[in-house]
Each structure stands twice: as structure tokens, then as C-alpha cells.
Coordinates of C-alpha atoms and ligand atoms in Angstrom, one line a residue:
M256 CA -244.0 -18.5 36.5
A257 CA -241.1 -16.9 37.2
Q258 CA -240.1 -15.7 40.7
P259 CA -239.9 -11.7 40.8
W260 CA -236.6 -10.8 42.7
R261 CA -236.7 -10.4 46.7
G262 CA -233.4 -8.2 47.5
I263 CA -230.2 -9.5 48.1
I264 CA -230.6 -10.3 51.8
A265 CA -233.0 -12.7 50.8
E266 CA -231.6 -14.1 48.1
Y267 CA -228.3 -14.1 49.4
A268 CA -229.6 -15.3 53.1
D269 CA -227.0 -18.1 53.7
R270 CA -224.3 -16.5 52.3
L271 CA -225.1 -13.4 54.7
P272 CA -224.1 -12.6 58.8
R273 CA -227.6 -10.8 59.3
T274 CA -231.5 -11.6 57.8
E275 CA -233.9 -10.3 60.0
N276 CA -235.9 -7.3 60.2
V277 CA -234.6 -6.4 56.9
V278 CA -235.0 -3.2 55.0
T279 CA -234.9 -3.3 51.6
L280 CA -236.1 -1.8 47.8
L281 CA -235.2 -5.0 46.5
E282 CA -231.8 -4.0 45.3
G283 CA -229.6 -6.1 43.0
G284 CA -229.8 -8.6 40.7
T285 CA -228.6 -6.4 38.0
P286 CA -228.6 -7.3 34.2
L287 CA -224.8 -8.8 33.5
V288 CA -225.1 -7.8 29.4
H289 CA -223.0 -9.2 27.1
A290 CA -221.2 -6.8 24.4
P291 CA -219.7 -7.6 21.9
H292 CA -218.3 -4.2 20.6
L293 CA -216.2 -4.4 23.5
D294 CA -215.3 -8.1 22.1
S295 CA -214.7 -6.8 18.9
L296 CA -212.3 -4.4 20.7
T297 CA -210.1 -6.9 22.9
G298 CA -210.2 -10.0 21.4
A299 CA -212.0 -11.0 25.1
R300 CA -215.2 -12.0 26.0
V301 CA -216.9 -9.4 27.5
Y302 CA -219.7 -8.7 30.3
V303 CA -220.7 -5.3 31.3
K304 CA -222.7 -5.6 35.4
V305 CA -224.8 -3.0 35.4
E306 CA -225.1 -1.9 38.8
G307 CA -227.2 1.6 37.3
A308 CA -230.1 -0.5 38.0
N309 CA -230.6 -0.6 41.3
P310 CA -233.4 1.1 42.8
T311 CA -231.6 4.2 43.3
G312 CA -229.3 3.9 40.4
S313 CA -226.0 2.3 41.8
F314 CA -224.4 -0.8 43.5
K315 CA -224.4 1.3 47.2
D316 CA -227.8 -0.1 47.6
R317 CA -226.3 -3.8 48.2
G318 CA -224.5 -2.8 51.1
M319 CA -227.2 -0.4 52.3
T320 CA -229.6 -3.1 52.7
M321 CA -227.4 -4.5 55.3
A322 CA -225.9 -1.5 56.6
I323 CA -229.4 0.2 57.6
S324 CA -231.0 -3.3 58.3
E325 CA -228.6 -3.7 61.0
V326 CA -228.2 -0.1 62.7
A327 CA -232.3 0.3 62.4
D328 CA -232.0 -3.4 64.5
Q329 CA -230.5 -2.1 67.0
G330 CA -232.4 1.0 67.6
V331 CA -230.4 4.1 65.6
Q332 CA -232.1 6.6 65.0
L333 CA -230.4 9.1 62.9
V334 CA -227.6 7.9 60.1
A335 CA -224.8 9.3 58.5
A336 CA -222.3 9.3 55.5
A337 CA -220.0 11.2 54.1
S338 CA -219.9 11.0 50.0
T339 CA -218.8 11.5 46.8
G340 CA -223.0 11.1 46.2
N341 CA -223.6 7.8 45.5
T342 CA -223.9 6.7 49.1
S343 CA -225.9 9.9 49.9
A344 CA -228.6 8.8 47.8
S345 CA -228.7 5.6 49.0
A346 CA -228.5 6.0 52.5
A347 CA -231.0 8.5 52.2
A348 CA -233.2 6.2 50.5
Y349 CA -233.0 3.1 52.6
A350 CA -233.4 5.9 55.5
V351 CA -236.6 6.3 54.5
R352 CA -237.8 2.9 54.0
A353 CA -236.2 2.1 57.8
G354 CA -238.1 5.5 59.1
I355 CA -234.9 6.9 60.1
G356 CA -233.3 10.1 59.9
C357 CA -230.1 10.4 57.8
A358 CA -227.2 13.5 57.6
V359 CA -225.0 13.5 54.4
V360 CA -221.8 15.3 54.5
L361 CA -220.2 16.4 51.0
P362 CA -218.0 18.2 49.3
A363 CA -219.1 21.5 48.3
G364 CA -219.3 21.8 44.8
K365 CA -218.2 18.1 43.1
I366 CA -221.8 16.4 43.5
A367 CA -223.6 15.5 40.4
A368 CA -226.5 17.3 40.0
G369 CA -228.7 14.1 40.4
K370 CA -227.2 12.5 42.9
L371 CA -227.5 15.7 45.1
A372 CA -231.3 15.8 43.7
Q373 CA -231.6 12.1 45.1
A374 CA -230.7 12.9 48.7
I375 CA -232.8 16.2 48.6
V376 CA -236.2 13.7 48.3
H377 CA -235.5 11.7 50.8
G378 CA -235.5 13.9 53.2
A379 CA -231.9 13.8 54.6
T380 CA -230.1 16.2 56.1
L381 CA -227.7 17.5 53.8
V382 CA -223.8 19.7 55.2
A383 CA -221.8 20.9 52.1
V384 CA -217.8 20.7 53.2
D385 CA -215.5 23.3 52.1
G386 CA -213.2 20.2 51.3
N387 CA -212.6 17.3 49.5
F388 CA -214.4 13.5 49.9
D389 CA -211.6 13.0 52.4
D390 CA -212.3 15.3 54.5
C391 CA -215.4 14.9 55.1
L392 CA -215.4 11.0 55.8
R393 CA -213.1 12.1 58.5
I394 CA -215.6 14.5 59.7
V395 CA -218.3 11.6 59.3
R396 CA -215.4 9.1 61.5
E397 CA -215.3 11.6 64.4
L398 CA -218.7 12.5 64.4
T399 CA -220.5 9.0 64.5
E400 CA -217.5 8.1 67.8
A401 CA -219.1 11.5 69.9
H402 CA -222.5 11.1 68.8
P403 CA -225.3 9.0 68.8
V404 CA -225.3 8.3 65.3
A405 CA -224.5 5.3 63.2
L406 CA -222.2 5.1 60.4
V407 CA -222.8 3.8 57.7
N408 CA -220.1 4.4 55.0
S409 CA -218.2 1.3 53.6
I410 CA -215.9 1.0 56.9
N411 CA -219.3 -0.6 58.8
P412 CA -218.7 -4.0 57.4
Y413 CA -222.3 -4.7 56.7
R414 CA -221.6 -2.6 53.7
L415 CA -219.0 -4.9 52.5
Q416 CA -220.9 -7.8 53.4
G417 CA -223.9 -6.7 51.1
Q418 CA -221.5 -5.8 48.3
K419 CA -220.3 -9.3 47.7
T420 CA -223.1 -10.6 46.5
A421 CA -222.2 -8.5 43.1
A422 CA -220.0 -11.9 43.0
F423 CA -222.5 -14.4 43.3
E424 CA -224.8 -13.1 40.6
I425 CA -221.9 -12.7 38.5
V426 CA -221.0 -16.7 39.4
D427 CA -224.5 -17.8 39.3
V428 CA -225.0 -16.4 36.3
L429 CA -221.8 -17.3 33.7
G430 CA -221.4 -20.6 35.8
D431 CA -218.1 -20.6 37.2
A432 CA -215.8 -16.9 38.2
P433 CA -214.6 -14.8 35.1
D434 CA -211.0 -14.8 34.1
I435 CA -211.1 -11.1 34.9
H436 CA -212.8 -8.7 36.5
V437 CA -212.5 -4.8 36.2
L438 CA -214.0 -2.3 38.6
P439 CA -213.5 1.3 39.3
V440 CA -212.1 1.9 42.7
G441 CA -212.6 5.4 44.9
N442 CA -212.6 4.4 48.4
A443 CA -211.8 1.2 47.6
G444 CA -214.2 -0.6 49.5
N445 CA -216.4 -2.6 46.2
I446 CA -213.2 -4.1 45.0
S447 CA -212.2 -5.4 48.6
A448 CA -216.2 -6.9 48.3
Y449 CA -215.7 -8.4 45.2
W450 CA -212.5 -10.3 46.0
M451 CA -214.0 -11.6 49.1
G452 CA -217.7 -13.0 47.1
Y453 CA -215.6 -14.5 44.5
N454 CA -213.7 -16.0 47.7
E455 CA -216.4 -17.5 49.9
Y456 CA -218.2 -19.0 46.5
A457 CA -214.9 -20.8 46.0
G458 CA -214.7 -22.1 49.3
R459 CA -212.3 -19.4 50.9
R460 CA -212.1 -16.3 52.9
T461 CA -210.6 -13.2 53.2
S462 CA -209.7 -10.7 54.9
A463 CA -212.4 -8.9 55.2
S464 CA -214.8 -11.6 55.7
F465 CA -217.2 -12.6 58.4
E466 CA -216.0 -16.0 60.8
D467 CA -219.5 -17.2 60.7
S468 CA -221.2 -16.6 57.1
A469 CA -217.6 -17.0 54.6
T470 CA -217.5 -20.7 53.7
R471 CA -220.2 -22.7 55.5
L472 CA -221.7 -23.7 52.0
P473 CA -220.0 -25.8 49.7
P474 CA -218.2 -24.0 47.1
V475 CA -220.0 -23.0 43.8
A476 CA -216.9 -22.1 41.5
S477 CA -214.0 -23.5 41.2
R478 CA -211.8 -20.6 40.9
V479 CA -211.3 -16.8 41.6
P480 CA -210.6 -13.9 38.8
Q481 CA -207.7 -11.3 38.4
M482 CA -209.1 -8.4 40.1
W483 CA -208.0 -5.1 37.7
G484 CA -209.3 -1.7 39.9
I485 CA -209.2 1.0 38.0
Q486 CA -209.0 4.6 39.5
A487 CA -208.7 8.6 37.6
E488 CA -205.5 9.3 37.2
G489 CA -206.1 12.7 38.6
A490 CA -206.9 10.2 42.0
A491 CA -205.2 7.4 42.1
P492 CA -203.7 7.3 45.4
L493 CA -203.4 3.3 45.1
V494 CA -201.2 3.7 41.6
K495 CA -198.9 5.5 43.5
G496 CA -198.4 4.2 46.8
E497 CA -199.2 7.3 49.2
P498 CA -202.8 9.2 49.6
V499 CA -203.1 12.3 47.1
E500 CA -203.9 15.3 49.3
H501 CA -205.9 17.2 46.2
P502 CA -207.7 14.8 44.3
E503 CA -209.3 15.8 40.6
T504 CA -211.2 14.4 38.3
V505 CA -214.2 14.6 36.1
A506 CA -215.4 11.5 37.2
T507 CA -216.4 13.0 41.0
A508 CA -217.6 9.9 42.2
I509 CA -213.8 8.9 43.0
R510 CA -212.8 12.4 43.5
I511 CA -211.0 10.6 46.6
G512 CA -207.6 10.4 48.2
N513 CA -207.3 7.9 50.8
P514 CA -209.1 5.1 50.6
A515 CA -211.1 3.7 53.5
S516 CA -210.6 0.0 52.3
W517 CA -206.8 0.6 50.8
D518 CA -205.2 -3.0 52.7
Y519 CA -208.4 -5.2 51.4
A520 CA -207.8 -3.4 48.0
V521 CA -204.0 -4.8 48.2
E522 CA -204.9 -7.8 49.1
A523 CA -207.6 -7.8 46.1
R524 CA -204.4 -6.8 43.9
D525 CA -201.9 -9.3 45.3
R526 CA -203.7 -12.1 46.0
S527 CA -205.4 -12.2 42.2
G528 CA -202.5 -11.3 40.2
G529 CA -204.5 -8.3 39.3
W530 CA -203.2 -4.7 39.3
I531 CA -204.7 -1.7 39.3
D532 CA -204.1 1.1 36.9
S533 CA -205.2 4.7 35.9
V534 CA -206.7 6.2 33.2
T535 CA -207.1 9.0 32.2
D536 CA -210.8 11.8 32.1
A537 CA -210.6 11.9 28.6
Q538 CA -209.9 8.2 28.3
I539 CA -212.8 7.8 31.0
L540 CA -215.2 10.1 28.4
D541 CA -214.3 8.2 25.7
A542 CA -215.0 5.5 27.0
Q543 CA -218.6 6.2 28.7
A544 CA -219.6 7.7 25.0
L545 CA -218.2 4.1 23.6
L546 CA -220.6 2.3 26.1
A547 CA -223.6 4.4 25.2
A548 CA -222.9 4.5 21.1
H549 CA -222.0 0.9 21.1
V550 CA -223.4 -1.2 23.7
G551 CA -226.7 0.8 24.9
V552 CA -225.4 1.2 28.1
F553 CA -225.3 5.0 29.8
V554 CA -222.9 5.0 33.2
E555 CA -221.8 7.5 34.6
P556 CA -218.0 8.7 34.3
A557 CA -216.8 7.0 37.6
S558 CA -218.2 3.8 35.7
A559 CA -216.9 3.8 32.9
A560 CA -213.6 4.1 34.1
S561 CA -213.7 0.1 34.3
V562 CA -214.0 0.3 30.7
A563 CA -211.9 2.0 29.8
G564 CA -208.6 0.5 31.7
L565 CA -209.9 -2.5 29.7
L566 CA -209.6 -0.9 26.2
Q567 CA -206.1 0.8 28.0
A568 CA -204.7 -3.2 28.9
A569 CA -206.3 -4.0 25.9
E570 CA -204.0 -1.6 23.3
H571 CA -201.3 -2.8 26.2
G572 CA -201.6 -6.1 24.8
R573 CA -202.1 -7.4 28.0
V574 CA -205.8 -8.9 27.4
P575 CA -205.4 -12.8 27.0
E576 CA -207.0 -13.8 23.8
G577 CA -210.6 -15.4 24.7
A578 CA -210.8 -14.7 27.9
T579 CA -214.2 -13.9 30.1
I580 CA -214.0 -10.6 31.7
V581 CA -216.5 -8.5 33.6
C582 CA -216.4 -5.0 34.2
T583 CA -218.6 -3.7 36.6
V584 CA -220.2 0.1 35.6
T585 CA -221.4 1.5 38.8
G586 CA -223.8 4.0 38.4
N587 CA -226.2 5.2 36.6
G588 CA -225.5 7.8 33.7
L589 CA -228.5 10.1 34.2
K590 CA -227.6 10.5 37.6
D591 CA -225.0 12.9 36.0
T592 CA -226.3 14.5 32.0
A593 CA -224.6 17.5 32.1
T594 CA -221.0 15.7 32.0
A595 CA -222.4 13.2 29.4
L596 CA -223.4 16.0 27.7
G597 CA -220.3 17.6 27.6
S598 CA -220.7 20.6 24.9
R599 CA -222.9 18.8 22.7
T600 CA -225.9 20.3 22.1
I601 CA -229.5 19.8 23.3
D602 CA -231.8 22.2 21.1
P603 CA -233.3 19.5 18.3
T604 CA -234.9 21.4 15.6
V605 CA -238.1 22.7 16.1
I606 CA -241.3 21.7 13.4
A607 CA -244.2 22.2 12.6
P608 CA -246.6 19.4 13.6
T609 CA -247.2 17.6 10.6
L610 CA -245.7 14.3 9.2
D611 CA -244.4 15.9 6.7
A612 CA -242.4 18.1 8.5
A613 CA -240.9 15.1 10.7
V614 CA -240.0 13.2 7.3
K615 CA -238.3 16.0 6.0
A616 CA -236.3 16.8 9.4
L617 CA -235.5 13.2 9.2
G618 CA -234.5 13.3 5.8
L619 CA -236.0 10.4 4.5
Ligands
AN7_219 C1 -220.3 4.9 40.4 O1 -220.5 7.8 47.2 O2 -217.9 6.9 47.2 O3 -214.1 2.0 45.3 O4 -219.0 8.0 48.9 O5 -219.9 6.5 42.9 O6 -216.6 1.1 46.7 O7 -215.3 3.4 46.8 C2 -218.9 6.2 45.5 C3 -217.6 5.4 44.5 C4 -217.2 3.5 41.8 C5 -216.3 4.0 44.3 N1 -218.2 4.1 40.7 O8 -216.4 2.7 44.6 C6 -219.7 7.9 47.5 C7 -218.8 7.3 46.7 C8 -219.6 4.9 41.3 C9 -219.4 5.2 42.5 C10 -216.9 4.0 42.9 C11 -218.3 4.8 43.5 P1 -215.6 2.6 46.1

């Protein structure tokens, strides 16, 4: 009989710094889907890691099971997170599981409707800020320093510890690390976490590693991939090399001008021999539509940045023939249907309730 997935902390207990009193929604174990259509466009062998299949619909759950388990264990009664939407959705759900309160600080008017709905239905207290994500994160940092509230943004190091397990899963499925890993970059926690995970599976540490859990087991992978980080053109501080004061992009999840994990992301880029590049909003929306129409995976705009970046690299002749490539698609398309539909009509023809009318409407 197949063994049910037990959540990332139970599955990867040997490689994580905390494993007691776990708060979990059985996150992780997400599909690694081969995408032949992307093979044909790039000349590589391309997989998408579908993180929208996590319990709250994004990769944030991997980090949140670690961070909320840790702070709940310390007796904390209230957690806080700044968010472009997915962190707040995840924090709110895991706070429910832990029986503690959750406050989320969000840029007013810039959160996708589905994500806002998640924070609301899970009972979080919402604070909308007339500012961007970077303002929200500053407020939450100051708030959690001065009050008995625990910070669960990715500057909480347990978050990255949980998120690194996505790299473990990929190696476990492929048998070794891919040649190249592509993912969207906003606050830069995830690229740092993947880089840590790949390195630890290869028996090495990164600056984000915890001393005690990183390399106590024998290596599983023989190598680490090149890391390609992709930002939105209007919110590309790592590409420009300096913070962006007024970040702007249709991919609101990565509308971030001053990433908290800046140094870790630069380490991942440089040590892996990879790069951090940017794509336009139009490229992001095209990649989102392509994934939906040709791969069968509906992702949110920020997630499509990874695939847009890969396709751009292919157009520039920068994709090695036959390379094994994994693109992380970080969040579920259902969170933001308005952007996905754009100007498309959602009014199907209404017919009489008969087979004849259905046949006629279908032109059969
Ligand atoms: C779908 O929820 O920052 O580079 O506050 O939701 O690790 O920040 C979300 C980020 C990519 C970027 N894709 O990851 C938040 C938040 C999706 C995201 C990113 C986010 P990081």
C-alpha cells in the first residue's frame, strides 16, 4: 500500500533543525511535472515543480510549517507577517492549526483577491498599508522587536529551512540535481532556500545553513544546479544592483523593491555560476497563458516569471541542448483569476437544457 505523505518535517526530519511538536497541513510532496511543450521550445528537458499544489496554494507552506511550529513551541500567542499575499494566506492557515493569532500587514490594493480571501477566512487580522511590501516588512520588523509578536517572514531562519525541502524532493525524483533550476525572485528567500537544499543534499553548506542539521548525513546528490533567478522588469533590484523605490508589476506577489535575502541570493547566483535576469509583464502573462494552454498547469503571474525567464534564455541561445531544467511555479492560478482572464470574456453562450442545443453549440 502507498504510504501517505506526512508533511515536510516528518519526511525530511533528519535534515531539519526542529522536528518536535509539529504544526502541519501535510505540505510538500508536490508534483514534478515533465513539460514536453517546453522541451520543444528550449531543446532541453524541462520539468515544472507545481508548488500551487500545497495546502494553501503556494510554496510558502513549506516554510510556514517550520516557523509556526517553532514559535508556537516557544509559547508565542501572536504571529505577524508582511506579505504580497501568499505569506499572509499561509501564516493565517498555520496559525489556525497552532491555535494562535495572526496579524498580516499588506500593501493596500495590491493583493490578489483569492489571497486576501484566504487571510480573511482563516481569521487573520488585516492591516492595509498605504505603501509597498518593503514598507510593510519594515513595519513588521519594528513591531515584532517592540511587542510580544513573533515574525514569520523569511527573515525568520526557520522559513528557509522548510523551503529547502523542495530541492530535496526534486533530487529524490530525478535521482540527482538538475543542470539548471529556474525560479521567480521577489524577497529572495526561495532562491536562497533552494540553493541551501541542493548544497546540503550534495554534502555542502551555504551561508543560510544551520550548523547542526546541514551535512550530518551522507550526500544524496553528486552536484548542484546553476540557479537562474527571474524578477519582473519593474521590480528587479537584484538585476539593477540597487533597491527599487517604487516597484511595479502585474505579478503582485513579486512586487518587491528591496529583497530581505539579497546577500543569500547573490551567493546562490555567483556560486552556482547562474544569473538573475528580468522579464516584462507581457512575457510573464504570455508564459502564464502558455503553461495553462500547453502544459495543463494554471499558475499565478509571479510563478510564470520562471518559465518566461527560461523562454527568454532560449531565445538568446543560452539554454544548453539537452540540459535537465526545473522551473518552480510557486503559486496557484486560482488565487488571481482576474489577472489570468484579463480582457477575456467569461460569458459562455446559454442554451436550452437539451442534447440538441449542446450539440449545436459545440458545432458537432
Ligand atoms: C507566488 O507572500 O513575498 O523570492 O509576501 O508569492 O522567496 O520572496 C511572496 C513571494 C514567488 C517570490 N512566487 O519568492 C509574500 C511574498 C510567488 C510568491 C515569490 C512569491 P521569494
